[in-house]
Amino acid sequence: MKMPPRHFQGLRCGYYALLFGLLAAPASAQQTLHLPAEDRWLEADFEELYRLGTMAGEDWEQFGWIGSVAFDGAGNLSVLDRLMSNQLVFVVGSDGRLVRQLGGPGEGPGEFSYAASMAVFADGRVAVADLGRRGYHLFGADGEFERLVRIAEPSAILNVGQVVAQPGADAVIGVPSLATAWTISAAAFRTSVRFPTSHAFERTYLSGEEIVTDTVAEAWLPPVDISDMDHTDLVNTAPKPTSALPEFSPELHWGVLPDGRVAFSDSATYAVKVVEAGAGVVRILSRPFQPEPMTGRMIRAEKRRRVDRLEENAAPGANLQARRRSIEELEFHTELSVIRGLATTWDGNIWVLRRGEGPLDNGPIDVLTPDGRYLGSYPAGTTALPAAFGPDGLVAFVEISELGVRTVVVKRMVERPAGGGHSSAKGR
């Protein structure tokens, strides 16, 4: 497939933020808060409750491909196994024991054709996006299948990434341009394909028989030149335009707050934006950390790392010439972004993962409040960014061993004074 030229590669990210930003709100409605530069260290203190997916675990917890993990308000954890031969949601109680399982491959009521993502509501209901059935399966808090909410007018390309239940509404929020799964219909080759020009936060209502979708806000998506791409290229690329960007381009990181607002980062700078539906960006939280220029030494080291990994994983006698060449021809963004991840807790805190020393290293995790308070930072290496937060300090991590075994580790954050007199910023 022909790759689009990188005409935008030389742009600076400060220019990005000024020129693009979020499209929905007037500048006068935004409040920019400059948070302290000095880190105030927090102690990462967790009590491990249980593990799922270990080699010594039960047969049901030998996951194939963990697609989503999420807690409900009672502290039950749901795990979506997206492996096509499994396609199951496992609901696990606070003691780590299996409560029930939902779905499974098939065409019957509550069975999945192509389970792509999952959202869990506080009351225990579960919604599973099914690309094969082109809709959302809804399960009650008791695990009983309720109905399939269908897409009214199936598009040529149906794409679904992470979805999160919106608190207080029968709706989920997602960003289709970050899709991890998609389907393409035959009509795609006969109709025009719209290439995304922004990251749209789409809210999908599930209260009727057919889904209704609106756009909560739009975040910046780096421009991609598609002038030399034919229709087939567009069809194959449109579900995930970020795959056509230079390496280490700024990524979108986001989470949904308990009041339904969205917090996100969409540039290389340290700018966390809080957005309200209908109002756009209402607040920008900033710390004075700057992107680091991408040097030739960094680029050579990263290409070498990828070639070494390719050779380590190659089958004996495999011809790697073409793949080595594709690595050598990779283009890289001019800067390394400050923010590498973002998540939101049940009590409304925002966890922001900063970049560490190297291009691929994780650094400290800052804890902010949406109203602009800096609570402190967890030092690099003391905790990872959780895959899911739950009530009463519950957190879930997804760990992958060297052999590719996926394990879900559930812990509880412990409120305890740290050595410097500060307590851990508990995500209640």
mmCIF file of N, CA and C in Angstrom, residues 192-296:
data_model
loop_
_atom_site.group_PDB
_atom_site.id
_atom_site.type_symbol
_atom_site.label_atom_id
_atom_site.label_comp_id
_atom_site.label_asym_id
_atom_site.label_seq_id
_atom_site.Cartn_x
_atom_site.Cartn_y
_atom_site.Cartn_z
ATOM 1 N N SER A 192 -17.902 6.682 -1.677
ATOM 2 C CA SER A 192 -16.785 7.498 -1.203
ATOM 3 C C SER A 192 -16.422 7.117 0.226
ATOM 4 N N VAL A 193 -15.147 7.222 0.549
ATOM 5 C CA VAL A 193 -14.647 6.921 1.878
ATOM 6 C C VAL A 193 -14.167 8.223 2.505
ATOM 7 N N ARG A 194 -14.724 8.553 3.658
ATOM 8 C CA ARG A 194 -14.336 9.771 4.353
ATOM 9 C C ARG A 194 -13.145 9.487 5.260
ATOM 10 N N PHE A 195 -12.062 10.181 5.035
ATOM 11 C CA PHE A 195 -10.875 10.010 5.861
ATOM 12 C C PHE A 195 -10.982 10.972 7.035
ATOM 13 N N PRO A 196 -10.878 10.521 8.272
ATOM 14 C CA PRO A 196 -11.048 11.416 9.432
ATOM 15 C C PRO A 196 -10.041 12.555 9.419
ATOM 16 N N THR A 197 -10.506 13.735 9.769
ATOM 17 C CA THR A 197 -9.625 14.903 9.883
ATOM 18 C C THR A 197 -9.466 15.342 11.342
ATOM 19 N N SER A 198 -10.137 14.669 12.258
ATOM 20 C CA SER A 198 -10.005 14.954 13.682
ATOM 21 C C SER A 198 -10.342 13.683 14.450
ATOM 22 N N HIS A 199 -9.963 13.666 15.714
ATOM 23 C CA HIS A 199 -10.383 12.598 16.620
ATOM 24 C C HIS A 199 -11.714 13.029 17.236
ATOM 25 N N ALA A 200 -12.789 12.399 16.835
ATOM 26 C CA ALA A 200 -14.113 12.762 17.349
ATOM 27 C C ALA A 200 -14.487 11.860 18.513
ATOM 28 N N PHE A 201 -14.851 12.479 19.646
ATOM 29 C CA PHE A 201 -15.396 11.722 20.769
ATOM 30 C C PHE A 201 -16.882 11.519 20.497
ATOM 31 N N GLU A 202 -17.246 10.303 20.131
ATOM 32 C CA GLU A 202 -18.625 10.007 19.768
ATOM 33 C C GLU A 202 -19.365 9.382 20.948
ATOM 34 N N ARG A 203 -20.559 9.896 21.205
ATOM 35 C CA ARG A 203 -21.422 9.348 22.248
ATOM 36 C C ARG A 203 -22.512 8.537 21.563
ATOM 37 N N THR A 204 -22.618 7.271 21.923
ATOM 38 C CA THR A 204 -23.580 6.351 21.310
ATOM 39 C C THR A 204 -24.653 6.006 22.330
ATOM 40 N N TYR A 205 -25.882 6.392 22.044
ATOM 41 C CA TYR A 205 -27.009 6.124 22.944
ATOM 42 C C TYR A 205 -27.546 4.721 22.671
ATOM 43 N N LEU A 206 -27.806 3.978 23.734
ATOM 44 C CA LEU A 206 -28.228 2.585 23.626
ATOM 45 C C LEU A 206 -29.626 2.359 24.201
ATOM 46 N N SER A 207 -30.401 3.414 24.378
ATOM 47 C CA SER A 207 -31.701 3.286 25.043
ATOM 48 C C SER A 207 -32.805 2.816 24.108
ATOM 49 N N GLY A 208 -32.615 2.915 22.791
ATOM 50 C CA GLY A 208 -33.655 2.516 21.840
ATOM 51 C C GLY A 208 -33.347 1.186 21.177
ATOM 52 N N GLU A 209 -34.060 0.914 20.092
ATOM 53 C CA GLU A 209 -33.830 -0.310 19.323
ATOM 54 C C GLU A 209 -32.692 -0.127 18.327
ATOM 55 N N GLU A 210 -32.417 1.137 17.957
ATOM 56 C CA GLU A 210 -31.303 1.452 17.077
ATOM 57 C C GLU A 210 -30.449 2.523 17.744
ATOM 58 N N ILE A 211 -29.142 2.454 17.534
ATOM 59 C CA ILE A 211 -28.261 3.394 18.197
ATOM 60 C C ILE A 211 -28.419 4.789 17.594
ATOM 61 N N VAL A 212 -28.213 5.797 18.430
ATOM 62 C CA VAL A 212 -28.174 7.192 18.019
ATOM 63 C C VAL A 212 -26.841 7.738 18.487
ATOM 64 N N THR A 213 -26.136 8.434 17.597
ATOM 65 C CA THR A 213 -24.790 8.897 17.900
ATOM 66 C C THR A 213 -24.685 10.398 17.703
ATOM 67 N N ASP A 214 -23.995 11.060 18.624
ATOM 68 C CA ASP A 214 -23.641 12.463 18.422
ATOM 69 C C ASP A 214 -22.169 12.647 18.797
ATOM 70 N N THR A 215 -21.625 13.807 18.489
ATOM 71 C CA THR A 215 -20.224 14.108 18.755
ATOM 72 C C THR A 215 -20.129 15.019 19.966
ATOM 73 N N VAL A 216 -19.435 14.559 20.997
ATOM 74 C CA VAL A 216 -19.257 15.342 22.210
ATOM 75 C C VAL A 216 -18.224 16.438 21.982
ATOM 76 N N ALA A 217 -17.127 16.105 21.318
ATOM 77 C CA ALA A 217 -16.051 17.057 21.081
ATOM 78 C C ALA A 217 -15.126 16.474 20.026
ATOM 79 N N GLU A 218 -14.202 17.293 19.554
ATOM 80 C CA GLU A 218 -13.209 16.844 18.588
ATOM 81 C C GLU A 218 -11.824 17.241 19.061
ATOM 82 N N ALA A 219 -10.893 16.320 18.975
ATOM 83 C CA ALA A 219 -9.505 16.573 19.320
ATOM 84 C C ALA A 219 -8.666 16.564 18.048
ATOM 85 N N TRP A 220 -7.446 17.049 18.185
ATOM 86 C CA TRP A 220 -6.594 17.205 17.016
ATOM 87 C C TRP A 220 -6.053 15.869 16.515
ATOM 88 N N LEU A 221 -6.140 15.654 15.200
ATOM 89 C CA LEU A 221 -5.524 14.524 14.514
ATOM 90 C C LEU A 221 -4.529 15.093 13.512
ATOM 91 N N PRO A 222 -3.244 14.726 13.606
ATOM 92 C CA PRO A 222 -2.278 15.262 12.648
ATOM 93 C C PRO A 222 -2.736 15.025 11.218
ATOM 94 N N PRO A 223 -2.553 15.995 10.325
ATOM 95 C CA PRO A 223 -3.041 15.862 8.946
ATOM 96 C C PRO A 223 -2.281 14.800 8.180
ATOM 97 N N VAL A 224 -2.997 14.068 7.344
ATOM 98 C CA VAL A 224 -2.409 13.039 6.495
ATOM 99 C C VAL A 224 -2.731 13.386 5.050
ATOM 100 N N ASP A 225 -1.710 13.442 4.201
ATOM 101 C CA ASP A 225 -1.901 13.748 2.784
ATOM 102 C C ASP A 225 -2.353 12.479 2.065
ATOM 103 N N ILE A 226 -3.568 12.480 1.526
ATOM 104 C CA ILE A 226 -4.103 11.286 0.851
ATOM 105 C C ILE A 226 -4.191 11.491 -0.662
ATOM 106 N N SER A 227 -3.507 12.519 -1.169
ATOM 107 C CA SER A 227 -3.648 12.855 -2.584
ATOM 108 C C SER A 227 -3.159 11.752 -3.514
ATOM 109 N N ASP A 228 -2.198 10.945 -3.083
ATOM 110 C CA ASP A 228 -1.666 9.902 -3.966
ATOM 111 C C ASP A 228 -2.165 8.513 -3.579
ATOM 112 N N MET A 229 -3.248 8.444 -2.784
ATOM 113 C CA MET A 229 -3.803 7.149 -2.383
ATOM 114 C C MET A 229 -5.017 6.820 -3.238
ATOM 115 N N ASP A 230 -5.074 5.582 -3.725
ATOM 116 C CA ASP A 230 -6.235 5.186 -4.502
ATOM 117 C C ASP A 230 -7.357 4.726 -3.567
ATOM 118 N N HIS A 231 -8.501 4.339 -4.143
ATOM 119 C CA HIS A 231 -9.671 4.035 -3.330
ATOM 120 C C HIS A 231 -9.434 2.839 -2.416
ATOM 121 N N THR A 232 -8.725 1.833 -2.919
ATOM 122 C CA THR A 232 -8.454 0.660 -2.099
ATOM 123 C C THR A 232 -7.586 1.026 -0.905
ATOM 124 N N ASP A 233 -6.579 1.898 -1.129
ATOM 125 C CA ASP A 233 -5.747 2.349 -0.020
ATOM 126 C C ASP A 233 -6.585 3.040 1.038
ATOM 127 N N LEU A 234 -7.528 3.892 0.597
ATOM 128 C CA LEU A 234 -8.358 4.626 1.541
ATOM 129 C C LEU A 234 -9.220 3.685 2.362
ATOM 130 N N VAL A 235 -9.793 2.689 1.714
ATOM 131 C CA VAL A 235 -10.630 1.719 2.414
ATOM 132 C C VAL A 235 -9.826 0.989 3.475
ATOM 133 N N ASN A 236 -8.594 0.601 3.133
ATOM 134 C CA ASN A 236 -7.779 -0.176 4.061
ATOM 135 C C ASN A 236 -7.186 0.674 5.178
ATOM 136 N N THR A 237 -7.044 1.973 4.961
ATOM 137 C CA THR A 237 -6.385 2.848 5.925
ATOM 138 C C THR A 237 -7.368 3.618 6.784
ATOM 139 N N ALA A 238 -8.557 3.920 6.240
ATOM 140 C CA ALA A 238 -9.487 4.824 6.905
ATOM 141 C C ALA A 238 -9.830 4.429 8.339
ATOM 142 N N PRO A 239 -9.966 3.149 8.688
ATOM 143 C CA PRO A 239 -10.337 2.834 10.068
ATOM 144 C C PRO A 239 -9.321 3.312 11.102
ATOM 145 N N LYS A 240 -8.041 3.404 10.759
ATOM 146 C CA LYS A 240 -7.040 3.823 11.722
ATOM 147 C C LYS A 240 -6.024 4.731 11.040
ATOM 148 N N PRO A 241 -6.377 6.003 10.836
ATOM 149 C CA PRO A 241 -5.471 6.901 10.124
ATOM 150 C C PRO A 241 -4.152 7.123 10.830
ATOM 151 N N THR A 242 -4.093 6.907 12.145
ATOM 152 C CA THR A 242 -2.855 7.131 12.871
ATOM 153 C C THR A 242 -1.751 6.176 12.422
ATOM 154 N N SER A 243 -2.097 5.069 11.752
ATOM 155 C CA SER A 243 -1.080 4.133 11.284
ATOM 156 C C SER A 243 -0.248 4.723 10.158
ATOM 157 N N ALA A 244 -0.716 5.810 9.524
ATOM 158 C CA ALA A 244 0.012 6.438 8.430
ATOM 159 C C ALA A 244 0.905 7.581 8.890
ATOM 160 N N LEU A 245 0.990 7.814 10.189
ATOM 161 C CA LEU A 245 1.767 8.930 10.707
ATOM 162 C C LEU A 245 3.213 8.523 10.964
ATOM 163 N N PRO A 246 4.138 9.508 11.010
ATOM 164 C CA PRO A 246 5.523 9.191 11.384
ATOM 165 C C PRO A 246 5.596 8.566 12.775
ATOM 166 N N GLU A 247 6.632 7.804 13.012
ATOM 167 C CA GLU A 247 6.825 7.173 14.311
ATOM 168 C C GLU A 247 6.948 8.246 15.396
ATOM 169 N N PHE A 248 6.372 7.964 16.567
ATOM 170 C CA PHE A 248 6.393 8.848 17.734
ATOM 171 C C PHE A 248 5.614 10.142 17.518
ATOM 172 N N SER A 249 4.657 10.121 16.589
ATOM 173 C CA SER A 249 3.775 11.278 16.453
ATOM 174 C C SER A 249 2.928 11.423 17.718
ATOM 175 N N PRO A 250 2.471 12.650 18.043
ATOM 176 C CA PRO A 250 1.615 12.826 19.227
ATOM 177 C C PRO A 250 0.382 11.937 19.154
ATOM 178 N N GLU A 251 0.031 11.322 20.276
ATOM 179 C CA GLU A 251 -1.113 10.427 20.338
ATOM 180 C C GLU A 251 -2.243 11.052 21.157
ATOM 181 N N LEU A 252 -3.436 10.524 20.963
ATOM 182 C CA LEU A 252 -4.578 10.942 21.765
ATOM 183 C C LEU A 252 -4.712 10.014 22.961
ATOM 184 N N HIS A 253 -4.736 10.589 24.160
ATOM 185 C CA HIS A 253 -4.960 9.841 25.395
ATOM 186 C C HIS A 253 -6.171 10.463 26.078
ATOM 187 N N TRP A 254 -7.077 9.616 26.578
ATOM 188 C CA TRP A 254 -8.327 10.190 27.090
ATOM 189 C C TRP A 254 -8.965 9.300 28.140
ATOM 190 N N GLY A 255 -9.921 9.894 28.871
ATOM 191 C CA GLY A 255 -10.708 9.172 29.863
ATOM 192 C C GLY A 255 -11.990 9.939 30.145
ATOM 193 N N VAL A 256 -12.975 9.238 30.688
ATOM 194 C CA VAL A 256 -14.274 9.833 31.011
ATOM 195 C C VAL A 256 -14.355 10.057 32.514
ATOM 196 N N LEU A 257 -14.715 11.265 32.905
ATOM 197 C CA LEU A 257 -14.826 11.635 34.318
ATOM 198 C C LEU A 257 -16.189 11.227 34.882
ATOM 199 N N PRO A 258 -16.331 11.145 36.196
ATOM 200 C CA PRO A 258 -17.594 10.695 36.795
ATOM 201 C C PRO A 258 -18.802 11.562 36.439
ATOM 202 N N ASP A 259 -18.588 12.831 36.110
ATOM 203 C CA ASP A 259 -19.708 13.700 35.747
ATOM 204 C C ASP A 259 -19.999 13.677 34.251
ATOM 205 N N GLY A 260 -19.347 12.785 33.495
ATOM 206 C CA GLY A 260 -19.595 12.642 32.070
ATOM 207 C C GLY A 260 -18.696 13.479 31.189
ATOM 208 N N ARG A 261 -17.900 14.375 31.776
ATOM 209 C CA ARG A 261 -16.960 15.144 30.971
ATOM 210 C C ARG A 261 -15.801 14.243 30.523
ATOM 211 N N VAL A 262 -15.062 14.707 29.521
ATOM 212 C CA VAL A 262 -13.929 13.957 28.988
ATOM 213 C C VAL A 262 -12.651 14.740 29.251
ATOM 214 N N ALA A 263 -11.613 14.052 29.717
ATOM 215 C CA ALA A 263 -10.287 14.636 29.861
ATOM 216 C C ALA A 263 -9.372 13.982 28.836
ATOM 217 N N PHE A 264 -8.560 14.781 28.148
ATOM 218 C CA PHE A 264 -7.719 14.197 27.110
ATOM 219 C C PHE A 264 -6.476 15.043 26.869
ATOM 220 N N SER A 265 -5.500 14.409 26.210
ATOM 221 C CA SER A 265 -4.291 15.070 25.730
ATOM 222 C C SER A 265 -4.140 14.717 24.262
ATOM 223 N N ASP A 266 -3.884 15.727 23.408
ATOM 224 C CA ASP A 266 -3.813 15.460 21.972
ATOM 225 C C ASP A 266 -2.613 16.107 21.295
ATOM 226 N N SER A 267 -1.605 16.566 22.052
ATOM 227 C CA SER A 267 -0.442 17.190 21.437
ATOM 228 C C SER A 267 0.823 16.713 22.134
ATOM 229 N N ALA A 268 1.976 17.176 21.658
ATOM 230 C CA ALA A 268 3.251 16.774 22.257
ATOM 231 C C ALA A 268 3.534 17.523 23.545
ATOM 232 N N THR A 269 2.824 18.602 23.814
ATOM 233 C CA THR A 269 3.057 19.409 24.999
ATOM 234 C C THR A 269 2.324 18.823 26.203
ATOM 235 N N TYR A 270 2.583 19.371 27.382
ATOM 236 C CA TYR A 270 1.845 18.968 28.574
ATOM 237 C C TYR A 270 0.604 19.843 28.668
ATOM 238 N N ALA A 271 -0.478 19.380 28.049
ATOM 239 C CA ALA A 271 -1.755 20.097 28.066
ATOM 240 C C ALA A 271 -2.863 19.064 28.198
ATOM 241 N N VAL A 272 -3.496 19.004 29.368
ATOM 242 C CA VAL A 272 -4.627 18.113 29.611
ATOM 243 C C VAL A 272 -5.892 18.959 29.511
ATOM 244 N N LYS A 273 -6.769 18.591 28.591
ATOM 245 C CA LYS A 273 -7.960 19.387 28.314
ATOM 246 C C LYS A 273 -9.190 18.696 28.893
ATOM 247 N N VAL A 274 -10.048 19.488 29.512
ATOM 248 C CA VAL A 274 -11.304 18.997 30.063
ATOM 249 C C VAL A 274 -12.427 19.577 29.209
ATOM 250 N N VAL A 275 -13.277 18.704 28.663
ATOM 251 C CA VAL A 275 -14.284 19.128 27.714
ATOM 252 C C VAL A 275 -15.667 18.748 28.210
ATOM 253 N N GLU A 276 -16.629 19.636 27.981
ATOM 254 C CA GLU A 276 -18.029 19.382 28.291
ATOM 255 C C GLU A 276 -18.823 19.344 26.996
ATOM 256 N N ALA A 277 -19.773 18.437 26.916
ATOM 257 C CA ALA A 277 -20.634 18.360 25.736
ATOM 258 C C ALA A 277 -21.368 19.683 25.561
ATOM 259 N N GLY A 278 -21.296 20.230 24.346
ATOM 260 C CA GLY A 278 -21.976 21.474 24.042
ATOM 261 C C GLY A 278 -21.208 22.718 24.408
ATOM 262 N N ALA A 279 -20.120 22.566 25.167
ATOM 263 C CA ALA A 279 -19.344 23.730 25.583
ATOM 264 C C ALA A 279 -17.907 23.674 25.099
ATOM 265 N N GLY A 280 -17.451 22.517 24.676
ATOM 266 C CA GLY A 280 -16.073 22.374 24.236
ATOM 267 C C GLY A 280 -15.111 22.345 25.392
ATOM 268 N N VAL A 281 -13.870 22.764 25.156
ATOM 269 C CA VAL A 281 -12.849 22.764 26.187
ATOM 270 C C VAL A 281 -13.150 23.860 27.196
ATOM 271 N N VAL A 282 -13.321 23.495 28.452
ATOM 272 C CA VAL A 282 -13.591 24.477 29.499
ATOM 273 C C VAL A 282 -12.352 24.749 30.342
ATOM 274 N N ARG A 283 -11.367 23.826 30.288
ATOM 275 C CA ARG A 283 -10.193 24.019 31.128
ATOM 276 C C ARG A 283 -9.008 23.267 30.521
ATOM 277 N N ILE A 284 -7.834 23.880 30.576
ATOM 278 C CA ILE A 284 -6.593 23.250 30.148
ATOM 279 C C ILE A 284 -5.637 23.243 31.333
ATOM 280 N N LEU A 285 -5.147 22.063 31.680
ATOM 281 C CA LEU A 285 -4.213 21.897 32.793
ATOM 282 C C LEU A 285 -2.811 21.714 32.221
ATOM 283 N N SER A 286 -1.896 22.575 32.619
ATOM 284 C CA SER A 286 -0.570 22.581 32.010
ATOM 285 C C SER A 286 0.510 22.517 33.077
ATOM 286 N N ARG A 287 1.572 21.770 32.780
ATOM 287 C CA ARG A 287 2.793 21.806 33.578
ATOM 288 C C ARG A 287 3.944 22.150 32.635
ATOM 289 N N PRO A 288 4.970 22.860 33.121
ATOM 290 C CA PRO A 288 6.005 23.394 32.218
ATOM 291 C C PRO A 288 7.060 22.379 31.807
ATOM 292 N N PHE A 289 6.617 21.256 31.224
ATOM 293 C CA PHE A 289 7.534 20.275 30.664
ATOM 294 C C PHE A 289 7.435 20.356 29.147
ATOM 295 N N GLN A 290 8.578 20.372 28.472
ATOM 296 C CA GLN A 290 8.604 20.575 27.031
ATOM 297 C C GLN A 290 8.949 19.281 26.291
ATOM 298 N N PRO A 291 8.438 19.119 25.055
ATOM 299 C CA PRO A 291 8.832 17.962 24.244
ATOM 300 C C PRO A 291 10.335 17.976 23.985
ATOM 301 N N GLU A 292 10.908 16.790 23.851
ATOM 302 C CA GLU A 292 12.336 16.676 23.577
ATOM 303 C C GLU A 292 12.553 16.443 22.090
ATOM 304 N N PRO A 293 13.497 17.167 21.468
ATOM 305 C CA PRO A 293 13.764 16.954 20.044
ATOM 306 C C PRO A 293 14.196 15.517 19.771
ATOM 307 N N MET A 294 13.721 14.962 18.666
ATOM 308 C CA MET A 294 14.127 13.624 18.240
ATOM 309 C C MET A 294 15.441 13.745 17.478
ATOM 310 N N THR A 295 16.490 13.156 17.989
ATOM 311 C CA THR A 295 17.816 13.280 17.389
ATOM 312 C C THR A 295 18.105 12.112 16.457
ATOM 313 N N GLY A 296 19.115 12.308 15.619
ATOM 314 C CA GLY A 296 19.538 11.226 14.739
ATOM 315 C C GLY A 296 20.003 10.015 15.509
#
